[in-house]
XYZ file of N, CA and C in Angstrom:
459
model
N 82.159 -49.353 -65.733
C 82.379 -50.532 -64.945
C 83.486 -51.335 -65.574
N 84.369 -51.862 -64.787
C 85.484 -52.575 -65.391
C 85.274 -54.068 -65.285
N 85.761 -54.772 -66.264
C 85.632 -56.228 -66.324
C 86.932 -56.853 -65.855
N 87.522 -57.661 -66.667
C 88.775 -58.325 -66.309
C 89.649 -58.435 -67.550
N 90.744 -59.144 -67.414
C 91.624 -59.354 -68.558
C 91.095 -60.467 -69.458
N 89.939 -61.002 -69.133
C 89.383 -62.074 -69.949
C 89.086 -61.576 -71.355
N 88.777 -62.508 -72.215
C 88.489 -62.177 -73.600
C 87.230 -61.323 -73.702
N 87.201 -60.437 -74.693
C 86.013 -59.603 -74.887
C 84.834 -60.444 -75.371
N 83.621 -59.897 -75.286
C 82.431 -60.627 -75.735
C 82.495 -60.965 -77.227
N 81.715 -61.928 -77.626
C 81.626 -62.352 -79.022
C 81.225 -61.158 -79.889
N 81.899 -60.971 -81.016
C 81.576 -59.885 -81.931
C 82.167 -58.540 -81.543
N 82.959 -58.514 -80.491
C 83.570 -57.280 -80.009
C 84.592 -56.764 -81.013
N 84.575 -55.460 -81.222
C 85.551 -54.808 -82.081
C 86.414 -53.908 -81.205
N 87.722 -54.034 -81.317
C 88.622 -53.272 -80.455
C 88.466 -51.767 -80.691
N 88.179 -51.052 -79.624
C 88.109 -49.593 -79.661
C 89.177 -49.087 -78.711
N 89.963 -48.167 -79.172
C 91.013 -47.621 -78.339
C 90.547 -46.339 -77.659
N 91.181 -46.024 -76.554
C 90.973 -44.761 -75.855
C 92.304 -44.050 -75.795
N 92.262 -42.738 -75.879
C 93.486 -41.975 -75.671
C 93.134 -40.633 -75.032
N 94.126 -39.997 -74.481
C 93.940 -38.698 -73.852
C 94.418 -37.605 -74.800
N 93.687 -36.511 -74.834
C 94.083 -35.332 -75.583
C 94.345 -34.251 -74.550
N 95.521 -33.669 -74.603
C 95.911 -32.639 -73.651
C 95.964 -31.291 -74.359
N 95.557 -30.233 -73.644
C 95.577 -28.885 -74.209
C 95.840 -27.882 -73.100
N 96.306 -26.722 -73.500
C 96.475 -25.609 -72.579
C 95.447 -24.559 -72.969
N 94.589 -24.200 -72.020
C 93.543 -23.209 -72.274
C 94.166 -21.828 -72.437
N 93.395 -20.880 -72.978
C 93.903 -19.530 -73.217
C 94.311 -18.811 -71.927
N 93.759 -19.242 -70.801
C 94.123 -18.616 -69.517
C 95.254 -19.362 -68.799
N 95.863 -20.329 -69.474
C 97.001 -21.047 -68.914
C 96.654 -22.342 -68.193
N 95.345 -22.611 -67.973
C 94.963 -23.869 -67.319
C 95.213 -25.037 -68.270
N 95.497 -26.186 -67.690
C 95.692 -27.401 -68.472
C 94.398 -28.197 -68.502
N 94.150 -28.846 -69.618
C 92.924 -29.613 -69.790
C 93.273 -30.947 -70.434
N 92.595 -31.992 -69.985
C 92.743 -33.280 -70.652
C 91.354 -33.837 -70.916
N 91.268 -34.587 -71.971
C 89.989 -35.166 -72.371
C 90.252 -36.578 -72.852
N 89.415 -37.505 -72.407
C 89.549 -38.874 -72.888
C 88.693 -39.005 -74.146
N 89.283 -39.580 -75.170
C 88.633 -39.668 -76.468
C 88.624 -41.122 -76.918
N 87.467 -41.573 -77.391
C 87.326 -42.944 -77.895
C 87.593 -42.962 -79.390
N 88.140 -44.048 -79.847
C 88.394 -44.227 -81.280
C 87.135 -44.684 -81.984
N 86.126 -43.834 -82.001
C 84.823 -44.179 -82.580
C 84.860 -44.448 -84.068
N 85.905 -43.989 -84.731
C 86.035 -44.247 -86.168
C 86.189 -45.740 -86.444
N 86.497 -46.507 -85.398
C 86.655 -47.955 -85.550
C 85.342 -48.712 -85.386
N 84.274 -48.007 -85.003
C 82.996 -48.670 -84.750
C 82.129 -48.671 -85.994
N 81.189 -49.592 -86.042
C 80.223 -49.628 -87.136
C 79.249 -48.469 -86.984
N 78.634 -48.090 -88.079
C 77.629 -47.023 -88.024
C 76.461 -47.492 -87.172
N 75.974 -46.646 -86.253
C 74.828 -47.031 -85.416
C 73.588 -47.293 -86.262
N 72.702 -48.122 -85.732
C 71.468 -48.471 -86.435
C 70.573 -47.248 -86.573
N 70.491 -46.444 -85.508
C 69.650 -45.249 -85.557
C 70.473 -44.040 -85.991
N 69.777 -42.980 -86.357
C 70.441 -41.744 -86.747
C 71.201 -41.164 -85.558
N 72.310 -40.526 -85.825
C 73.073 -39.873 -84.761
C 73.111 -38.362 -84.975
N 72.168 -37.869 -85.772
C 72.117 -36.437 -86.053
C 71.842 -35.645 -84.785
N 72.621 -34.617 -84.567
C 72.412 -33.691 -83.460
C 72.441 -32.293 -84.060
N 71.327 -31.586 -83.972
C 71.170 -30.319 -84.657
C 72.055 -29.199 -84.146
N 72.189 -28.194 -84.971
C 72.938 -26.987 -84.659
C 72.070 -25.801 -85.051
N 72.068 -24.772 -84.226
C 71.295 -23.573 -84.528
C 71.927 -22.874 -85.725
N 71.087 -22.460 -86.669
C 71.602 -21.735 -87.832
C 71.920 -20.295 -87.444
N 72.819 -19.690 -88.178
C 73.154 -18.286 -87.949
C 71.914 -17.418 -88.124
N 71.097 -17.739 -89.114
C 69.846 -17.006 -89.338
C 68.939 -17.113 -88.105
N 68.867 -18.313 -87.514
C 68.044 -18.511 -86.324
C 68.523 -17.695 -85.141
N 69.845 -17.623 -84.949
C 70.408 -16.821 -83.857
C 70.102 -15.346 -84.084
N 70.324 -14.877 -85.297
C 70.050 -13.461 -85.607
C 68.583 -13.118 -85.385
N 67.694 -13.972 -85.834
C 66.263 -13.717 -85.689
C 65.865 -13.703 -84.210
N 66.414 -14.615 -83.421
C 66.115 -14.674 -81.984
C 66.576 -13.401 -81.281
N 67.775 -12.959 -81.579
C 68.291 -11.731 -80.969
C 67.455 -10.528 -81.410
N 67.060 -10.510 -82.672
C 66.210 -9.434 -83.187
C 64.878 -9.380 -82.440
N 64.223 -10.538 -82.304
C 62.935 -10.587 -81.586
C 63.092 -10.187 -80.124
N 64.156 -10.626 -79.510
C 64.391 -10.278 -78.109
C 64.575 -8.767 -77.957
N 65.347 -8.172 -78.826
C 65.571 -6.727 -78.771
C 64.274 -5.965 -79.043
N 63.535 -6.430 -80.012
C 62.268 -5.789 -80.383
C 61.265 -5.817 -79.233
N 61.285 -6.889 -78.451
C 60.318 -7.070 -77.360
C 60.923 -6.841 -75.976
N 62.107 -6.284 -75.920
C 62.793 -5.991 -74.659
C 62.902 -7.245 -73.770
N 63.321 -8.355 -74.401
C 63.489 -9.627 -73.695
C 64.971 -9.897 -73.461
N 65.244 -10.714 -72.466
C 66.621 -11.114 -72.201
C 66.932 -12.420 -72.941
N 68.126 -12.520 -73.459
C 68.602 -13.733 -74.119
C 69.743 -14.288 -73.275
N 69.715 -15.586 -73.023
C 70.752 -16.233 -72.231
C 71.467 -17.268 -73.077
N 72.725 -17.439 -72.808
C 73.508 -18.510 -73.416
C 74.436 -19.047 -72.338
N 74.879 -20.262 -72.524
C 75.766 -20.869 -71.535
C 76.675 -21.885 -72.206
N 77.651 -22.317 -71.478
C 78.538 -23.382 -71.922
C 78.489 -24.460 -70.849
N 78.320 -25.678 -71.235
C 78.262 -26.784 -70.286
C 79.614 -27.487 -70.300
N 80.302 -27.438 -69.168
C 81.594 -28.105 -69.062
C 81.425 -29.617 -69.068
N 82.317 -30.302 -69.774
C 82.272 -31.773 -69.876
C 80.897 -32.266 -70.318
N 80.341 -31.584 -71.289
C 78.963 -31.838 -71.715
C 78.684 -33.308 -72.024
N 79.550 -33.937 -72.812
C 79.266 -35.315 -73.213
C 79.186 -36.252 -72.018
N 79.939 -35.955 -70.967
C 79.929 -36.836 -69.797
C 78.621 -36.757 -69.023
N 77.774 -35.789 -69.350
C 76.456 -35.694 -68.731
C 75.474 -36.676 -69.354
N 75.820 -37.219 -70.490
C 74.924 -38.125 -71.211
C 75.400 -39.563 -71.080
N 74.453 -40.473 -71.064
C 74.780 -41.899 -70.999
C 74.631 -42.512 -72.385
N 75.420 -43.537 -72.640
C 75.292 -44.238 -73.913
C 74.130 -45.222 -73.834
N 73.515 -45.501 -74.961
C 72.493 -46.547 -75.030
C 73.126 -47.850 -75.504
N 74.214 -47.709 -76.254
C 74.932 -48.867 -76.771
C 75.919 -49.349 -75.706
N 76.263 -50.607 -75.778
C 77.318 -51.117 -74.919
C 78.621 -50.979 -75.693
N 79.527 -50.177 -75.158
C 80.800 -49.925 -75.814
C 81.898 -50.544 -74.960
N 82.642 -51.465 -75.556
C 83.746 -52.132 -74.871
C 85.061 -51.569 -75.374
N 85.958 -51.319 -74.447
C 87.282 -50.828 -74.822
C 88.337 -51.610 -74.047
N 89.541 -51.578 -74.564
C 90.667 -52.167 -73.849
C 91.479 -51.013 -73.277
N 91.669 -51.028 -71.971
C 92.370 -49.940 -71.287
C 93.834 -49.900 -71.706
N 94.291 -48.697 -72.001
C 95.678 -48.481 -72.392
C 96.560 -48.194 -71.186
N 97.807 -47.815 -71.435
C 98.771 -47.590 -70.350
C 98.377 -46.446 -69.414
N 97.537 -45.509 -69.883
C 97.106 -44.394 -69.042
C 96.315 -44.874 -67.826
N 95.779 -46.080 -67.909
C 94.934 -46.619 -66.844
C 95.730 -47.427 -65.822
N 97.020 -47.388 -65.936
C 97.964 -48.031 -65.011
C 97.605 -49.471 -64.694
N 97.139 -49.762 -63.482
C 96.895 -51.155 -63.080
C 95.754 -51.805 -63.860
N 94.942 -51.019 -64.550
C 93.860 -51.589 -65.359
C 94.273 -51.800 -66.814
N 95.511 -51.493 -67.151
C 95.957 -51.649 -68.530
C 95.689 -53.068 -69.012
N 95.103 -53.167 -70.197
C 94.782 -54.464 -70.785
C 93.430 -55.010 -70.373
N 92.802 -54.424 -69.370
C 91.485 -54.877 -68.947
C 90.418 -54.393 -69.926
N 89.351 -55.133 -70.002
C 88.216 -54.749 -70.842
C 87.300 -53.873 -70.000
N 86.981 -52.689 -70.517
C 86.120 -51.749 -69.820
C 84.841 -51.548 -70.598
N 83.755 -51.281 -69.886
C 82.477 -50.951 -70.511
C 82.255 -49.464 -70.297
N 82.007 -48.749 -71.353
C 81.794 -47.304 -71.290
C 80.291 -47.035 -71.129
N 79.939 -46.305 -70.078
C 78.541 -45.972 -69.818
C 78.211 -44.529 -70.152
N 79.207 -43.692 -70.312
C 78.997 -42.277 -70.601
C 79.387 -41.987 -72.040
N 78.718 -41.012 -72.624
C 79.083 -40.587 -73.967
C 80.482 -39.975 -73.908
N 81.338 -40.364 -74.814
C 82.699 -39.838 -74.861
C 82.934 -39.155 -76.200
N 83.819 -38.172 -76.204
C 84.235 -37.594 -77.473
C 84.800 -38.713 -78.330
N 84.439 -38.713 -79.584
C 84.939 -39.721 -80.508
C 83.923 -40.798 -80.846
N 82.959 -41.055 -79.963
C 81.938 -42.058 -80.278
C 80.897 -41.429 -81.208
N 80.459 -42.176 -82.187
C 79.556 -41.635 -83.207
C 78.223 -41.165 -82.648
N 77.752 -41.779 -81.586
C 76.438 -41.429 -81.050
C 76.488 -40.388 -79.931
N 77.665 -39.933 -79.524
C 77.785 -39.050 -78.361
C 77.064 -37.719 -78.534
N 77.157 -37.110 -79.710
C 76.477 -35.835 -79.941
C 74.978 -35.961 -79.756
N 74.403 -37.018 -80.308
C 72.966 -37.241 -80.159
C 72.601 -37.518 -78.704
N 73.386 -38.323 -78.011
C 73.080 -38.639 -76.602
C 73.128 -37.376 -75.745
N 74.098 -36.503 -76.002
C 74.181 -35.239 -75.269
C 72.953 -34.382 -75.583
N 72.574 -34.294 -76.846
C 71.411 -33.484 -77.218
C 70.145 -34.025 -76.542
N 69.976 -35.334 -76.526
C 68.797 -35.924 -75.869
C 68.771 -35.579 -74.384
N 69.903 -35.677 -73.728
C 69.989 -35.348 -72.295
C 69.686 -33.871 -72.057
N 70.272 -33.004 -72.855
C 70.073 -31.567 -72.757
C 68.597 -31.214 -72.989
N 67.987 -31.815 -74.003
C 66.578 -31.556 -74.305
C 65.682 -31.998 -73.146
N 65.987 -33.131 -72.520
C 65.199 -33.592 -71.365
C 65.262 -32.583 -70.220
N 66.451 -32.053 -69.961
C 66.610 -31.063 -68.881
C 65.819 -29.798 -69.213
N 65.928 -29.324 -70.446
C 65.190 -28.116 -70.830
C 63.681 -28.321 -70.720
N 63.197 -29.475 -71.160
C 61.752 -29.761 -71.035
C 61.329 -29.772 -69.565
N 62.146 -30.371 -68.708
C 61.845 -30.389 -67.273
C 61.780 -28.981 -66.691
N 62.507 -28.045 -67.296
C 62.514 -26.659 -66.835
C 61.400 -25.829 -67.472
N 60.561 -26.470 -68.310
C 59.427 -25.770 -68.913
C 59.707 -25.156 -70.271
N 60.840 -25.470 -70.877
C 61.150 -24.940 -72.202
C 60.551 -25.828 -73.280
N 60.289 -25.232 -74.436
C 59.829 -25.984 -75.605
C 60.669 -25.540 -76.809
N 60.903 -26.457 -77.735
C 61.675 -26.063 -78.917
C 60.828 -25.219 -79.864
N 61.468 -24.303 -80.533
C 60.798 -23.465 -81.529
C 60.422 -24.345 -82.722
N 59.183 -24.285 -83.189
C 58.791 -25.133 -84.333
C 59.624 -24.867 -85.599
N 59.990 -23.619 -85.838
C 60.738 -23.285 -87.051
C 62.229 -23.550 -86.910
N 62.747 -23.534 -85.687
C 64.180 -23.732 -85.429
C 64.300 -24.566 -84.153
N 64.202 -25.903 -84.258
C 64.096 -26.769 -83.084
C 65.268 -26.710 -82.102
N 66.394 -26.142 -82.497
C 67.522 -26.045 -81.576
C 67.484 -24.756 -80.755
N 66.484 -23.919 -80.986
C 66.252 -22.735 -80.155
C 65.091 -23.069 -79.237
N 65.324 -22.918 -77.934
C 64.337 -23.290 -76.929
C 63.764 -22.040 -76.280
N 62.459 -22.077 -75.981
C 61.757 -20.917 -75.422
C 60.979 -21.333 -74.189
N 60.736 -20.357 -73.326
C 59.884 -20.586 -72.168
C 59.116 -19.302 -71.911
N 57.814 -19.452 -71.755
C 56.968 -18.297 -71.454
C 57.221 -17.832 -70.024
N 57.248 -16.531 -69.820
C 57.447 -15.955 -68.500
C 56.286 -15.040 -68.156
N 56.055 -14.878 -66.869
C 55.068 -13.917 -66.397
C 55.633 -12.502 -66.542
N 54.793 -11.509 -66.362
C 55.222 -10.112 -66.472
C 56.347 -9.782 -65.492
N 56.368 -10.479 -64.341
C 57.417 -10.195 -63.349
C 58.725 -10.965 -63.615
N 58.770 -11.707 -64.730
C 59.997 -12.413 -65.105
C 60.085 -13.829 -64.588
N 59.091 -14.297 -63.842
C 59.146 -15.673 -63.331
C 58.517 -16.648 -64.303
């Protein structure tokens, strides 16, 4: 949501936004908006977002092969944009925003560069998996499982 050219709220710390451009291996062009999260204070809560260990991946593939199970993996495009921020993040729009340049903007989505974005994405992803009937593995919480019937449903 955009505000105006008025002064930012009390205690506001200027956070910049910039675009990162890249060319994908197949020749497509990609741009990503990145927040200058290094300018923000450390969040009050932990921002840890887990990663599956190599040992965990190997063990999962081993168990799947041993039990003739299928293993799935996927990539979520624009993953961070699927998550919402819990913090109120104010930024000043740069020249990339044309007529909004200099306006104060409130960021509602997790963006690359914000310290809490990884955790917010993980929380959103975990909620979706739980809604689909998956549960995290007790020994490796970043590996999710779902029991299936004999017919695969």
